[in-house]
Amino acid sequence: MYTRNPELLADKVLEKMRAHPGQTTDPLKLAKVFKVTREHIIGAVGLLRCWGYTIRADRHGHYAFVSAPDNFLSTEISYRLNTRLIGKKIYAYQTVQSTNAIASQLASAGVPEGTLVIAEHQTRGRGRLGREWYSPNKVGLYCSIILYPKIHPTQAPGISLLTAAALADTIASYDDIDVKIKWPNDILISGLKVAGILTELSAEIDRVEYVVVGVGVNVNQKRADFPDHLKDTATSIRIGAKENILRVEFLQKFLRNFEKEYAAFKKSGLQETRKKILKYSYLQDKEIKLKIGRKVISGIVIDIDRTGQLVIDTRDGIMAFNAGEVSTH
Ligand code: BTN
């Protein structure tokens, strides 16, 4: 079984060595366990090193696990993830055009709910309103989660909001970070954008077929890494936390938070999440302009209601909106 599947053998060898960190293992013993030859084990260790794992060999040729790379390998993401649904199945890539595009195809093909699509780099990362999401190699987080919620299409914006709450909680777990949710899809640190959410769905008039939640996070960019057009508006968690962030650990925390928020949403809509959204809300009590197509509405934000709509006190009275682009000046 393992001789035909070197990746699977490498995963299993890693699992065995990781169970006893620092302790050496004789490759012959591993060969017996997996019913392969010693050469297969040496090959598996070579593959693991290729993936970025540090595995030490002593003078007898016995191996010990030393450390794992901070790369989005499915083995690393799954390791002690402990979720029930989200990220149980993972498609991890080096470079793709857009994880949302791949996720939509996988969702149409019926992969399990909670499937995660992730890449180290995107060449055509999609942002909202036809914009591009800047996705440089190995410094950010670019992923999409596939869901099949039994909801009416009008409830879909709630999924963006629960994602925002999960992201805000994850970012807030790093010291000294002033994280805010800018309704409906942006996450800010000190007023600058650190993450964005692009929720795409396939639906009939009264039924959602699938939802793809795309999440882009600037994780380890330094100020100088941002291109000129983003320098004044973007930031990263690393800049906010003043330290390098372990991206796999960040992703795992986010997936666990997302799972909790999604479970609560399925049970009782945004009831629970709304409290968090209000706690993190960047727009509360601010004077804003909301652009919906060609229409612009001005007023003061007074609430985000139970259905996730932005409630604005306008010149024409109090109104609630479920979409649009907000500016604060
Ligand atoms: C925004 O405009 O703020 C939303 C950005 C969403 C970007 C993410 S990166 C992973 C996923 N794949 C995409 O092509 N876009 C989303």
XYZ file of C-alpha atoms and ligand atoms in Angstrom:
345
model
C 0.000 0.000 0.000
C 2.718 2.499 1.008
C 5.176 1.519 -1.727
C 2.807 2.946 -4.338
C 2.111 6.076 -2.323
C 5.353 7.730 -1.115
C 3.475 10.832 0.153
C 1.263 8.720 2.403
C 4.303 6.808 3.697
C 6.063 10.123 4.421
C 2.996 11.321 6.367
C 2.919 8.117 8.417
C 6.676 8.188 9.121
C 6.324 11.792 10.256
C 3.426 10.869 12.539
C 5.526 8.127 14.190
C 8.597 10.325 14.672
C 6.550 13.272 15.909
C 5.003 11.154 18.629
C 8.490 11.086 20.244
C 10.173 14.433 19.493
C 13.937 14.452 19.898
C 14.028 10.652 20.228
C 15.824 8.725 17.478
C 14.162 5.942 15.484
C 15.870 3.178 13.563
C 14.672 3.236 9.922
C 14.695 -0.573 9.968
C 12.104 -0.540 12.743
C 9.942 1.877 10.767
C 10.347 -0.343 7.709
C 8.942 -3.273 9.698
C 6.031 -1.211 11.035
C 4.974 -0.100 7.559
C 5.940 -3.358 5.794
C 8.302 -1.607 3.376
C 12.079 -1.652 2.883
C 14.619 0.529 4.718
C 15.199 2.331 1.387
C 11.518 3.304 1.277
C 11.897 4.885 4.729
C 15.030 6.761 3.643
C 13.043 7.969 0.606
C 10.160 9.076 2.839
C 12.534 11.065 5.059
C 13.997 12.666 1.920
C 10.498 13.705 0.885
C 9.773 15.161 4.326
C 13.000 17.200 4.171
C 11.974 18.379 0.720
C 8.678 19.625 2.213
C 10.686 21.648 4.742
C 10.766 19.365 7.813
C 14.020 19.232 9.760
C 14.892 15.629 10.530
C 18.192 14.862 12.166
C 20.147 11.656 11.487
C 22.670 10.414 14.063
C 25.872 8.504 13.269
C 23.942 5.206 13.181
C 21.564 6.616 10.555
C 18.707 6.781 13.076
C 16.268 9.638 12.601
C 14.720 12.208 14.957
C 12.051 14.804 14.240
C 13.346 18.321 14.971
C 10.923 20.868 13.545
C 8.128 21.484 11.053
C 8.039 24.230 8.393
C 5.552 27.097 8.627
C 4.101 26.151 5.253
C 0.521 25.428 4.322
C 0.957 21.679 3.815
C -2.192 19.690 4.467
C -0.259 17.512 6.963
C 0.739 20.589 8.985
C -2.711 22.171 8.890
C -4.352 18.927 10.043
C -1.846 18.277 12.825
C -3.762 18.740 16.109
C -6.401 20.856 14.352
C -9.207 19.033 16.177
C -12.160 20.465 14.259
C -15.194 18.336 13.408
C -16.102 19.835 10.048
C -13.964 22.744 8.934
C -10.688 21.715 7.280
C -11.303 17.969 7.584
C -10.551 17.794 3.860
C -7.806 20.047 2.518
C -6.635 20.961 -0.977
C -3.281 22.724 -0.529
C -1.454 24.271 -3.487
C 1.730 26.222 -4.085
C 0.385 28.611 -6.757
C -3.152 29.038 -8.075
C -5.023 31.810 -9.838
C -7.655 32.013 -7.113
C -8.591 29.629 -4.297
C -12.208 30.834 -4.635
C -12.272 29.744 -8.289
C -11.002 26.251 -7.385
C -13.357 26.019 -4.423
C -16.375 26.827 -6.637
C -15.468 23.988 -8.983
C -14.975 21.591 -6.058
C -18.292 22.675 -4.512
C -20.109 22.001 -7.810
C -18.516 18.555 -7.785
C -19.920 17.983 -4.275
C -16.838 17.764 -2.013
C -17.703 17.535 1.709
C -18.860 20.579 3.653
C -15.979 22.335 5.412
C -13.438 21.509 2.690
C -10.556 23.993 2.738
C -8.727 25.194 -0.379
C -5.476 27.006 0.345
C -2.476 28.316 -1.576
C 0.873 29.909 -0.754
C 0.468 32.302 -3.671
C -2.323 33.522 -5.971
C -1.759 35.017 -9.401
C -5.316 36.358 -9.727
C -6.593 36.658 -6.193
C -10.125 38.028 -6.374
C -11.202 40.925 -4.206
C -14.635 42.486 -3.821
C -16.134 44.624 -6.573
C -13.871 43.121 -9.232
C -10.687 44.267 -7.473
C -7.547 42.180 -7.205
C -6.330 40.731 -3.889
C -2.572 41.167 -3.588
C -1.320 37.633 -2.777
C 2.495 37.433 -2.527
C 4.186 34.092 -1.907
C 4.384 32.630 1.609
C 3.689 35.761 3.630
C -0.099 35.810 3.629
C -3.061 33.516 4.109
C -5.255 32.870 1.057
C -7.945 30.280 1.568
C -11.532 29.350 0.754
C -13.992 27.286 2.775
C -16.854 25.393 1.127
C -20.242 25.335 2.881
C -23.707 23.999 2.068
C -25.906 25.941 4.501
C -29.655 25.397 4.384
C -30.458 29.098 4.143
C -32.311 31.547 1.950
C -29.933 33.517 -0.340
C -30.779 36.735 1.552
C -29.152 35.232 4.674
C -25.820 34.700 2.920
C -24.310 38.062 4.045
C -24.509 36.609 7.576
C -21.785 34.145 6.561
C -19.412 37.010 5.747
C -20.147 38.543 9.126
C -19.535 35.353 11.081
C -16.274 34.964 9.170
C -15.350 38.532 10.132
C -16.065 37.726 13.792
C -13.903 34.578 13.638
C -11.073 36.539 12.008
C -11.309 39.401 14.493
C -11.175 36.983 17.446
C -8.175 35.228 15.905
C -6.275 38.465 15.322
C -7.196 39.788 18.772
C -5.522 36.731 20.324
C -2.166 38.345 19.448
C -0.988 40.922 21.985
C -1.578 44.641 21.669
C -3.655 44.553 18.516
C -6.509 46.977 18.026
C -8.659 44.942 15.619
C -11.942 46.152 14.148
C -14.567 44.854 11.726
C -15.510 47.348 9.055
C -18.948 46.147 7.973
C -19.462 44.067 5.951
C -16.224 42.414 4.852
C -13.090 44.182 6.026
C -10.870 43.642 9.027
C -8.749 46.573 10.165
C -5.836 47.046 12.505
C -5.372 50.645 13.642
C -7.652 51.758 10.806
C -5.711 49.957 8.040
C -6.937 46.893 6.165
C -5.383 43.603 7.270
C -7.896 41.103 5.880
C -10.796 40.838 3.478
C -13.600 38.358 2.903
C -15.132 37.468 -0.430
C -18.229 35.300 -0.087
C -19.462 33.859 -3.369
C -22.528 31.695 -3.740
C -24.418 29.571 -6.142
C -28.142 29.724 -5.493
C -31.626 29.252 -6.821
C -34.300 31.858 -6.032
C -35.135 30.432 -2.610
C -32.235 28.075 -1.842
C -28.477 28.297 -1.551
C -26.660 25.505 -3.375
C -23.196 26.273 -1.994
C -21.206 29.092 -0.446
C -17.494 29.710 -0.924
C -16.002 31.883 1.815
C -12.738 33.377 0.564
C -10.409 34.838 3.161
C -7.288 36.871 2.438
C -5.077 37.965 5.333
C -1.881 40.007 5.271
C 0.071 38.036 7.838
C 3.820 38.607 7.691
C 4.282 41.501 5.284
C 6.614 44.282 6.400
C 5.653 47.864 5.525
C 8.103 47.985 2.620
C 6.613 44.780 1.134
C 3.343 46.460 0.100
C 3.149 47.895 -3.425
C 2.726 51.688 -3.670
C -1.042 51.596 -4.222
C -1.526 49.733 -0.901
C 1.121 51.427 1.252
C -1.265 53.950 2.841
C -4.246 51.655 3.331
C -2.917 48.168 4.149
C -1.226 46.604 7.133
C -0.326 43.107 8.345
C -0.636 41.184 11.589
C 3.148 41.191 11.864
C 3.187 45.000 11.750
C 0.404 45.134 14.377
C 1.916 42.512 16.689
C 5.543 43.576 16.084
C 6.603 39.969 15.639
C 6.684 37.257 13.008
C 3.459 35.235 13.040
C 3.351 31.443 12.639
C 0.925 31.213 9.740
C -0.130 27.589 10.289
C -0.919 28.321 13.934
C -2.895 31.414 12.887
C -4.869 29.391 10.327
C -5.658 26.655 12.850
C -6.927 29.208 15.378
C -9.059 30.807 12.682
C -10.541 27.482 11.519
C -11.490 26.581 15.100
C -13.090 29.995 15.652
C -14.874 29.749 12.306
C -16.266 26.331 13.190
C -17.744 27.724 16.430
C -19.296 30.740 14.712
C -20.730 28.631 11.886
C -22.273 26.157 14.340
C -23.893 29.057 16.237
C -25.154 30.542 12.945
C -26.784 27.247 11.946
C -28.492 27.091 15.345
C -29.721 30.625 15.790
C -28.598 32.874 12.952
C -26.433 35.830 13.959
C -27.864 36.147 17.453
C -24.601 35.185 19.224
C -22.165 36.561 16.669
C -23.871 39.960 16.572
C -22.535 40.783 20.049
C -18.996 40.250 18.808
C -19.588 42.167 15.619
C -20.815 45.116 17.644
C -17.871 44.838 20.041
C -15.409 45.024 17.129
C -17.464 47.418 14.977
C -15.352 50.142 13.370
C -18.363 52.066 12.089
C -20.456 52.360 15.255
C -21.499 56.003 15.818
C -19.469 57.160 12.833
C -20.707 59.442 10.090
C -20.486 57.463 6.865
C -21.388 57.331 3.204
C -22.798 54.044 1.914
C -22.518 53.448 -1.814
C -25.036 51.010 -3.301
C -24.586 50.929 -7.054
C -24.932 54.578 -8.094
C -26.838 55.589 -4.994
C -25.042 57.162 -2.028
C -26.632 57.256 1.418
C -25.208 59.457 4.188
C -25.840 59.175 7.892
C -24.644 57.956 11.254
C -24.278 54.233 11.977
C -26.391 53.325 14.982
C -26.452 49.523 14.908
C -25.918 46.209 13.144
C -29.212 44.352 13.507
C -30.041 40.684 14.165
C -29.906 39.883 10.455
C -26.523 41.590 10.029
C -27.868 44.713 8.328
C -26.164 48.058 8.870
C -28.584 50.454 10.537
C -28.081 54.099 9.626
C -29.725 57.236 10.915
C -30.191 59.173 7.660
C -31.848 62.502 6.862
C -34.879 60.485 5.700
C -35.132 58.408 8.862
C -33.601 55.182 10.159
C -32.801 52.670 7.439
C -31.156 49.214 7.315
C -28.957 47.910 4.496
C -27.588 44.444 3.759
C -24.862 45.417 1.261
C -22.804 48.315 -0.021
C -19.443 50.014 0.246
C -18.802 52.256 3.189
C -16.515 55.267 3.349
C -15.914 57.288 6.477
C -14.835 60.580 4.887
C -11.742 41.964 -0.359
O -11.819 42.555 -1.434
O -11.512 42.570 0.688
C -11.906 40.475 -0.319
C -10.601 39.775 -0.559
C -10.698 38.274 -0.513
C -9.400 37.629 -0.941
C -9.400 36.142 -0.764
S -7.788 35.461 -0.902
C -8.451 33.854 -0.898
C -9.723 33.888 -1.696
N -9.456 33.642 -3.098
C -9.664 34.710 -3.852
O -9.467 34.778 -5.068
N -10.107 35.714 -3.086
C -10.245 35.330 -1.706
